[in-house]
Amino acid sequence: MNIAVELPGLALKNPIMPASGCFGFGREYSKFYDLHVLGAVIMKAATLQARFGNPTPRVAETSAGMLNAIGLQNPGVEKIIKTEVPFLASFSVPVIANIAGSTIEEYRQVAKAFEQTNQVAALELNISCPNVKEGGIQFGTHPQMAQKVTEAVKEATNLPVYVKLSPNVSDIVEMAKAVEKAGADGLSMINTLTGMQIHLASRKPVIANRTGGLSGPAIKPIAIRMIYEVKQHVSIPIIGMGGVMQAEDVLEFLLAGASAVAVGTANFQNPYVCKEIIEQLPYTLKQYGFNSVKEAIGKGIV
Amino acid sequence: MNIAVELPGLALKNPIMPASGCFGFGREYSKFYDLHVLGAVIMKAATLQARFGNPTPRVAETSAGMLNAIGLQNPGVEKIIKTEVPFLASFSVPVIANIAGSTIEEYRQVAKAFEQTNQVAALELNISCPNVKEGGIQFGTHPQMAQKVTEAVKEATNLPVYVKLSPNVSDIVEMAKAVEKAGADGLSMINTLTGMQIHLASRKPVIANRTGGLSGPAIKPIAIRMIYEVKQHVSIPIIGMGGVMQAEDVLEFLLAGASAVAVGTANFQNPYVCKEIIEQLPYTLKQYGFNSVKEAIGKGIV
Amino acid sequence: MQQELRIISKQKIARDTVEMVLENKSISQVTVPGQFLHIHVQGHMLRRPISIANVDASNYTVTIIFKILGEGTRKLSTYDVGNKIDVLGPNGNGFPLDNTTQASTLLVGGGIGVPPLYYLAKKLTEQGTVVTTILGFQSKEHIFYEEKFRELGNTIVVTNDGSYGEKGFVTNVPDEVLPTIDRYYSCGPLPMLKAVKERWITVPGYLSLEERMGCGIGACFACAVPTDDRGGYKKICQDGPVFTAEEVYLG
Amino acid sequence: MQQELRIISKQKIARDTVEMVLENKSISQVTVPGQFLHIHVQGHMLRRPISIANVDASNYTVTIIFKILGEGTRKLSTYDVGNKIDVLGPNGNGFPLDNTTQASTLLVGGGIGVPPLYYLAKKLTEQGTVVTTILGFQSKEHIFYEEKFRELGNTIVVTNDGSYGEKGFVTNVPDEVLPTIDRYYSCGPLPMLKAVKERWITVPGYLSLEERMGCGIGACFACAVPTDDRGGYKKICQDGPVFTAEEVYLG
Ligand SMILES: Cc1cc2nc3c(=O)[nH]c(=O)nc-3n(C[C@H](O)[C@H](O)[C@H](O)COP(=O)(O)OP(=O)(O)OC[C@H]3O[C@@H](n4cnc5c(N)ncnc54)[C@H](O)[C@@H]3O)c2cc1C
Ligand SMILES: Cc1cc2nc3c(=O)[nH]c(=O)nc-3n(C[C@H](O)[C@H](O)[C@H](O)COP(=O)(O)OP(=O)(O)OC[C@H]3O[C@@H](n4cnc5c(N)ncnc54)[C@H](O)[C@@H]3O)c2cc1C
Ligand SMILES: Cc1cc2nc3c(=O)[nH]c(=O)nc-3n(C[C@H](O)[C@H](O)[C@H](O)COP(=O)(O)O)c2cc1C
Ligand SMILES: Cc1cc2nc3c(=O)[nH]c(=O)nc-3n(C[C@H](O)[C@H](O)[C@H](O)COP(=O)(O)O)c2cc1C
Ligand code: FES
Ligand code: FES
């Protein structure tokens, strides 16, 4: 069974990759299994300078999901390039760098920095992080802003650029079209939905940042709907994510129009989940009558 | 323990009411318990003419939630007024009419019709139904449209008008402010999030209408966040809803800023849920140090 | 109407098919063939409609037979004897027995549509009605209750793959092997019901329909079925699941 | 590192407090006091971090003690003997034993911070360290393991409401009743840890911190704790949960 798939700049031996922020830089999960089995790895978001992130608590559990407001904690792009990228690259698995910034200039600089190493295969533009004060989500909820930052990054680098869309919008198709027009090579969707949980005893939000991003199976129907809608209006490929727990979910994303699938929150519950999904996927595809991943992409669109 | 609460046009003996579309017109649930215990009842959406609704399947199950695309099936406002309103009114419980339309004129006419009976206490303007082709959600995702329809209905009737907001927007506060400005007496939030599920074996969306509205505990964090944000920017009261299953959830909505709480999907799992929540609520309030419902409203806002 | 029923026996009776006998006083006394239980499965938002396959009023039991299809039925199949199941029911209208005892009646069931026909066959034969049954299954391994149906009357089993009985659909059974029938009852997947309705178009018949449900009691309009092409409808969970063949429009 | 542990005994040992003995070969051989298991509870998205309270290496068991606080621990408390628990672990660094056998060591535990101190006390006394323990509980009904701690050394119990021992916090215990101490170990809620750090500011000490966790293995940054006010940090699940009192900034 051929489960390989080809995306701009990414020759994936299988369509499964850990989602940004849910796998760190791979070190911890590399103790559970050989990361070489993965289709790719998306690194935790990088900013120009090191960031400490938000106060704790940073996570909360919800029904079939979780909230997080890590706040883009990371050691800064230089350190990531020096210590993390080479580690990941040693597994000979395509590395995708997730980049974030407060200004367009910051995005440009982080992108440029990653281009200088030849160990990063593609960029994922995080214009949708709901957990930081400036930048992040503003870029992700206004089509013109999204277009501008995409153009700037495309201009700054030759690496393929996947723009990660926020689901917190009235019109996801409009956003997708805007970044496609701006030259995006692919889309990544969806990021988290902004949510909140209130702690009854202390009478305040559980998450210190008040709001956090909702992820996990709770949001899968929203992800599937958005991918299904966007797929029909763009011609660039989509990396789908949001609530994937098992191989059946991967097939659902493929049917909706995703060409590859990222797994986030599920890693926390089952550190082996990406490996297990990769092993199961051929059987699941076969069970539902598919002979390859490619064959399934977009097949659920009626 | 005083669990009564006073909203424009609604003197509620408790803050709990079944959500629109999840309780029909009360007949079926009246076989399970005396509807008089309810704070109020929100009826299923009424349109000017009878509507058959969407093809089936109309529902699907998701993780901690469900999708529905009933498509506003209803016998039309006249028949509702003749046969359903008097039935509900017989329980001497305030009746809230949920009204929907494809045009502003339809909204006006339905509102006017309900005003003519003196058995309807308030209107809930459904400008957020994601499951119909025209009207519905367009009104709910554009502030100007929402403002217009609210103004038109306010002009057409003296009944208090609660506008039911859609969560499928980039900026919920903007929507809330627009309808407040237009004269809304209160807000109802949230309606469902647009979602989809794809059936693997048949390779097509489970819901015949393709997309459906996501409800249930899965969406509670989004509802809480939106109410928390909106509460700080409007001075009209909020009827909160989205994923309420138990009395603790009600308190969470109150803390976030809701003044009353509607229960939707939970009725399907447990037909007694509204009654049970009403019975439990005083104990829950007490457990967390509150002496009344009023005391808890907005107390989680920091 | 919402109750906890204790499982007093559980048995795998065919491939992916589980029979559970449940203890309950009230339901066992009032159930009409064709009614269903709306079953809450732990961790699942929506209840699952499952027909009542048999009733033993004197021992206060009701039997359900279900096929493991998705997550909900899989989970239900892990419940053990002694556990309790939270059900709403009996829901729906059920099959009218029409106790004209002389009538020659045909029952046509396919797959998970077979269970409610068993209790129906029992009730019909009890009142003296002569029953002929056609049962369709995917394959030999999926067959259940064949002997039990045989005890009640002439029974013909067909399989989709021909691994047992004739190969084909329930509607392929030739007229020669069937008696002249005055009435039929049928339960199974929609395409089967359509074919049944067409084949016995001149015979009065009852169809039990299936649809994805929300409330299961008539409040949510999830399970509407058109009664014509002009906007008329019935609710399967409340007005059905059994309808006369003429009153529903199967598209 | 991800394993299924069979429950071989389960006991309510205080109000809302459950002790479970779990069978496992590898974990029982390698655990250091202060490490935790990251426990998956059915139906819950996130795992729950629970300290290892005791280890019996020769019988291949590890013991956990947890308080029923919310939905997850409530569900865990319904697991029966014979059921298996899916855990990651042992996670975290654990308490350094510093085997200068002469040292007079103080252990200070509050509520659900008490469990890891028991295995620590055992290990310390095994190596000859003299241990004094202060345990704080909400009330008399919440007290557990008092006798077990007494067997290992001088033990002082205080309660918030004064229903047993002195009324007050662990840091209210007067100097007179305590030996001169060379080192302390503490685990409990943040305000308690702050007070402990302050009271024994001149004594080298170890604090075990608590925070809501995502991954529990160092990948998600949910559990970062500042090491200063200039952006330095450690991850509680990986670099901790035990830190020297100086290296963490408790705000
Ligand atoms: C009136 C009635 C009587 C039934 N009687 C029986 C019976 O006696 N034995 C039996 O095995 N099955 C019966 N079914 C079908 C049974 O309800 C489904 O097989 C079952 O709900 C599938 O649930 P699942 O969790 O395994 O599947 P999933 O696919 O996980 O279910 C997801 C959702 O879709 C619904 N769903 C999926 N398939 C069906 C279906 N065919 N009909 C209705 N809802 C569906 C489920 O209830 C659930 O809400 C009956 C259905 C109806 C409407
Ligand atoms: C390293 C470490 C060791 C611990 N050891 C023990 C122990 O031995 N015995 C014991 O009873 N408790 C211990 N705790 C606390 C225990 O993790 C929480 O009481 C438990 O997670 C609460 O889960 P719940 O489902 O009951 O509560 P809920 O409120 O339903 O939990 C919701 C979410 O918040 C998290 N959470 C809630 N309270 C805490 C808390 N105090 N600390 C961390 N996460 C929390 C849960 O893990 C879950 O993700 C320890 C915590 C840590 C960090
Ligand atoms: C703890 C956590 C941290 C995350 N950090 C990032 C991040 O740094 N950059 C980013 O683009 N997305 C981040 N995300 C979003 C995920 O990559 C993913 O889009 C989202 O969680 C939905 O997928 P899931 O449901 O499989 O988790 C984070 C999610 C979680 C749960
Ligand atoms: C089956 C179904 C039908 C609904 N019909 C309506 C409707 O007619 N009008 C409306 O305003 N909202 C309708 N809703 C939305 C609910 O009133 C409610 O806003 C939403 O379901 C969130 O609450 P819940 O999570 O408690 O269900 C419907 C929801 C469901 C599940
Ligand atoms: S399932 Fe709700 S009306 Fe039939
Ligand atoms: S919980 Fe994920 S880094 Fe500590």
CSV table of N, CA, C and O in Angstrom, one decimal, chain A residues 82-122:
chain,number,residue,atom,x,y,z
A,82,LYS,N,20.4,26.1,16.2
A,82,LYS,CA,21.7,25.5,16.6
A,82,LYS,C,21.5,24.1,17.3
A,82,LYS,O,22.2,23.2,17.0
A,83,THR,N,20.5,24.0,18.2
A,83,THR,CA,20.4,22.8,19.0
A,83,THR,C,19.3,21.9,18.6
A,83,THR,O,19.4,20.7,18.8
A,84,GLU,N,18.2,22.4,18.1
A,84,GLU,CA,17.0,21.5,17.9
A,84,GLU,C,16.9,21.0,16.5
A,84,GLU,O,16.7,19.8,16.3
A,85,VAL,N,17.1,21.9,15.5
A,85,VAL,CA,17.0,21.4,14.1
A,85,VAL,C,18.0,20.3,13.8
A,85,VAL,O,17.5,19.2,13.2
A,86,PRO,N,19.2,20.4,14.2
A,86,PRO,CA,20.1,19.3,13.8
A,86,PRO,C,19.7,18.0,14.5
A,86,PRO,O,19.8,16.9,13.9
A,87,PHE,N,19.2,18.1,15.7
A,87,PHE,CA,18.7,16.8,16.4
A,87,PHE,C,17.6,16.2,15.6
A,87,PHE,O,17.7,15.0,15.3
A,88,LEU,N,16.6,17.0,15.2
A,88,LEU,CA,15.5,16.4,14.4
A,88,LEU,C,16.0,15.9,13.0
A,88,LEU,O,15.6,14.8,12.6
A,89,ALA,N,16.9,16.7,12.4
A,89,ALA,CA,17.3,16.3,11.1
A,89,ALA,C,18.1,15.0,11.1
A,89,ALA,O,18.1,14.2,10.1
A,90,SER,N,18.6,14.6,12.3
A,90,SER,CA,19.4,13.4,12.4
A,90,SER,C,18.5,12.2,12.2
A,90,SER,O,19.0,11.1,12.0
A,91,PHE,N,17.2,12.3,12.3
A,91,PHE,CA,16.3,11.2,12.0
A,91,PHE,C,15.9,11.1,10.5
A,91,PHE,O,15.1,10.3,10.2
A,92,SER,N,16.5,11.9,9.7
A,92,SER,CA,16.2,12.1,8.3
A,92,SER,C,14.7,12.0,8.1
A,92,SER,O,14.2,11.1,7.4
A,93,VAL,N,14.0,13.0,8.7
A,93,VAL,CA,12.6,13.2,8.5
A,93,VAL,C,12.5,14.7,8.2
A,93,VAL,O,13.2,15.5,8.7
A,94,PRO,N,11.6,15.0,7.2
A,94,PRO,CA,11.5,16.4,6.8
A,94,PRO,C,11.0,17.2,8.0
A,94,PRO,O,10.1,16.9,8.8
A,95,VAL,N,11.7,18.3,8.2
A,95,VAL,CA,11.4,19.2,9.4
A,95,VAL,C,10.7,20.5,8.9
A,95,VAL,O,11.1,21.1,7.9
A,96,ILE,N,9.6,20.7,9.5
A,96,ILE,CA,8.8,21.9,9.1
A,96,ILE,C,8.9,22.9,10.3
A,96,ILE,O,8.7,22.5,11.5
A,97,ALA,N,9.3,24.1,10.0
A,97,ALA,CA,9.5,25.1,11.1
A,97,ALA,C,8.2,26.0,11.2
A,97,ALA,O,7.8,26.6,10.2
A,98,ASN,N,7.6,26.0,12.4
A,98,ASN,CA,6.4,26.8,12.6
A,98,ASN,C,6.9,28.2,13.1
A,98,ASN,O,7.7,28.2,14.1
A,99,ILE,N,6.6,29.2,12.4
A,99,ILE,CA,7.1,30.5,12.8
A,99,ILE,C,6.0,31.5,13.2
A,99,ILE,O,4.9,31.5,12.7
A,100,ALA,N,6.3,32.3,14.2
A,100,ALA,CA,5.4,33.3,14.7
A,100,ALA,C,6.1,34.6,15.0
A,100,ALA,O,7.3,34.7,15.0
A,101,GLY,N,5.3,35.6,15.1
A,101,GLY,CA,5.9,36.9,15.3
A,101,GLY,C,4.9,38.0,15.7
A,101,GLY,O,3.7,37.7,15.6
A,102,SER,N,5.4,39.1,16.2
A,102,SER,CA,4.5,40.2,16.6
A,102,SER,C,4.3,41.2,15.4
A,102,SER,O,3.4,42.0,15.4
A,103,THR,N,5.3,41.2,14.6
A,103,THR,CA,5.3,42.1,13.4
A,103,THR,C,5.7,41.3,12.2
A,103,THR,O,6.3,40.3,12.2
A,104,ILE,N,5.4,41.9,11.1
A,104,ILE,CA,5.7,41.3,9.8
A,104,ILE,C,7.2,41.1,9.7
A,104,ILE,O,7.7,40.1,9.2
A,105,GLU,N,7.9,42.1,10.2
A,105,GLU,CA,9.4,42.1,10.1
A,105,GLU,C,9.9,40.9,10.9
A,105,GLU,O,10.8,40.2,10.4
A,106,GLU,N,9.3,40.6,12.0
A,106,GLU,CA,9.7,39.4,12.8
A,106,GLU,C,9.5,38.1,12.0
A,106,GLU,O,10.4,37.3,12.0
A,107,TYR,N,8.4,38.0,11.4
A,107,TYR,CA,8.1,36.8,10.6
A,107,TYR,C,9.2,36.7,9.5
A,107,TYR,O,9.7,35.6,9.3
A,108,ARG,N,9.5,37.8,8.9
A,108,ARG,CA,10.5,37.8,7.8
A,108,ARG,C,11.9,37.3,8.3
A,108,ARG,O,12.5,36.4,7.7
A,109,GLN,N,12.2,37.8,9.5
A,109,GLN,CA,13.5,37.5,10.0
A,109,GLN,C,13.6,36.0,10.4
A,109,GLN,O,14.6,35.4,10.2
A,110,VAL,N,12.6,35.6,11.1
A,110,VAL,CA,12.6,34.2,11.5
A,110,VAL,C,12.6,33.2,10.3
A,110,VAL,O,13.4,32.3,10.2
A,111,ALA,N,11.9,33.6,9.3
A,111,ALA,CA,11.8,32.8,8.0
A,111,ALA,C,13.2,32.7,7.4
A,111,ALA,O,13.7,31.7,7.0
A,112,LYS,N,13.8,33.9,7.3
A,112,LYS,CA,15.2,34.0,6.7
A,112,LYS,C,16.2,33.1,7.5
A,112,LYS,O,17.0,32.4,6.9
A,113,ALA,N,16.1,33.2,8.8
A,113,ALA,CA,17.0,32.4,9.6
A,113,ALA,C,16.9,30.9,9.3
A,113,ALA,O,17.9,30.2,9.2
A,114,PHE,N,15.7,30.5,9.2
A,114,PHE,CA,15.5,29.0,8.9
A,114,PHE,C,16.0,28.7,7.5
A,114,PHE,O,16.4,27.5,7.3
A,115,GLU,N,15.9,29.6,6.6
A,115,GLU,CA,16.3,29.3,5.3
A,115,GLU,C,17.8,29.0,5.3
A,115,GLU,O,18.3,28.2,4.5
A,116,GLN,N,18.5,29.8,6.1
A,116,GLN,CA,20.0,29.7,6.1
A,116,GLN,C,20.5,28.3,6.5
A,116,GLN,O,21.5,27.9,6.1
A,117,THR,N,19.7,27.6,7.3
A,117,THR,CA,20.1,26.2,7.6
A,117,THR,C,19.5,25.4,6.4
A,117,THR,O,18.4,25.8,5.9
A,118,ASN,N,20.1,24.3,6.0
A,118,ASN,CA,19.5,23.6,4.9
A,118,ASN,C,18.8,22.3,5.5
A,118,ASN,O,18.6,21.4,4.8
A,119,GLN,N,18.5,22.4,6.7
A,119,GLN,CA,17.8,21.3,7.3
A,119,GLN,C,16.3,21.5,7.6
A,119,GLN,O,15.7,20.6,8.2
A,120,VAL,N,15.8,22.6,7.1
A,120,VAL,CA,14.4,22.8,7.3
A,120,VAL,C,13.7,22.7,5.9
A,120,VAL,O,14.2,23.4,4.9
A,121,ALA,N,12.7,21.9,5.8
A,121,ALA,CA,12.1,21.6,4.5
A,121,ALA,C,11.0,22.6,4.1
A,121,ALA,O,10.8,22.8,2.9
A,122,ALA,N,10.4,23.1,5.1
A,122,ALA,CA,9.3,24.0,4.8
A,122,ALA,C,8.9,24.9,6.0
A,122,ALA,O,9.4,24.5,7.2
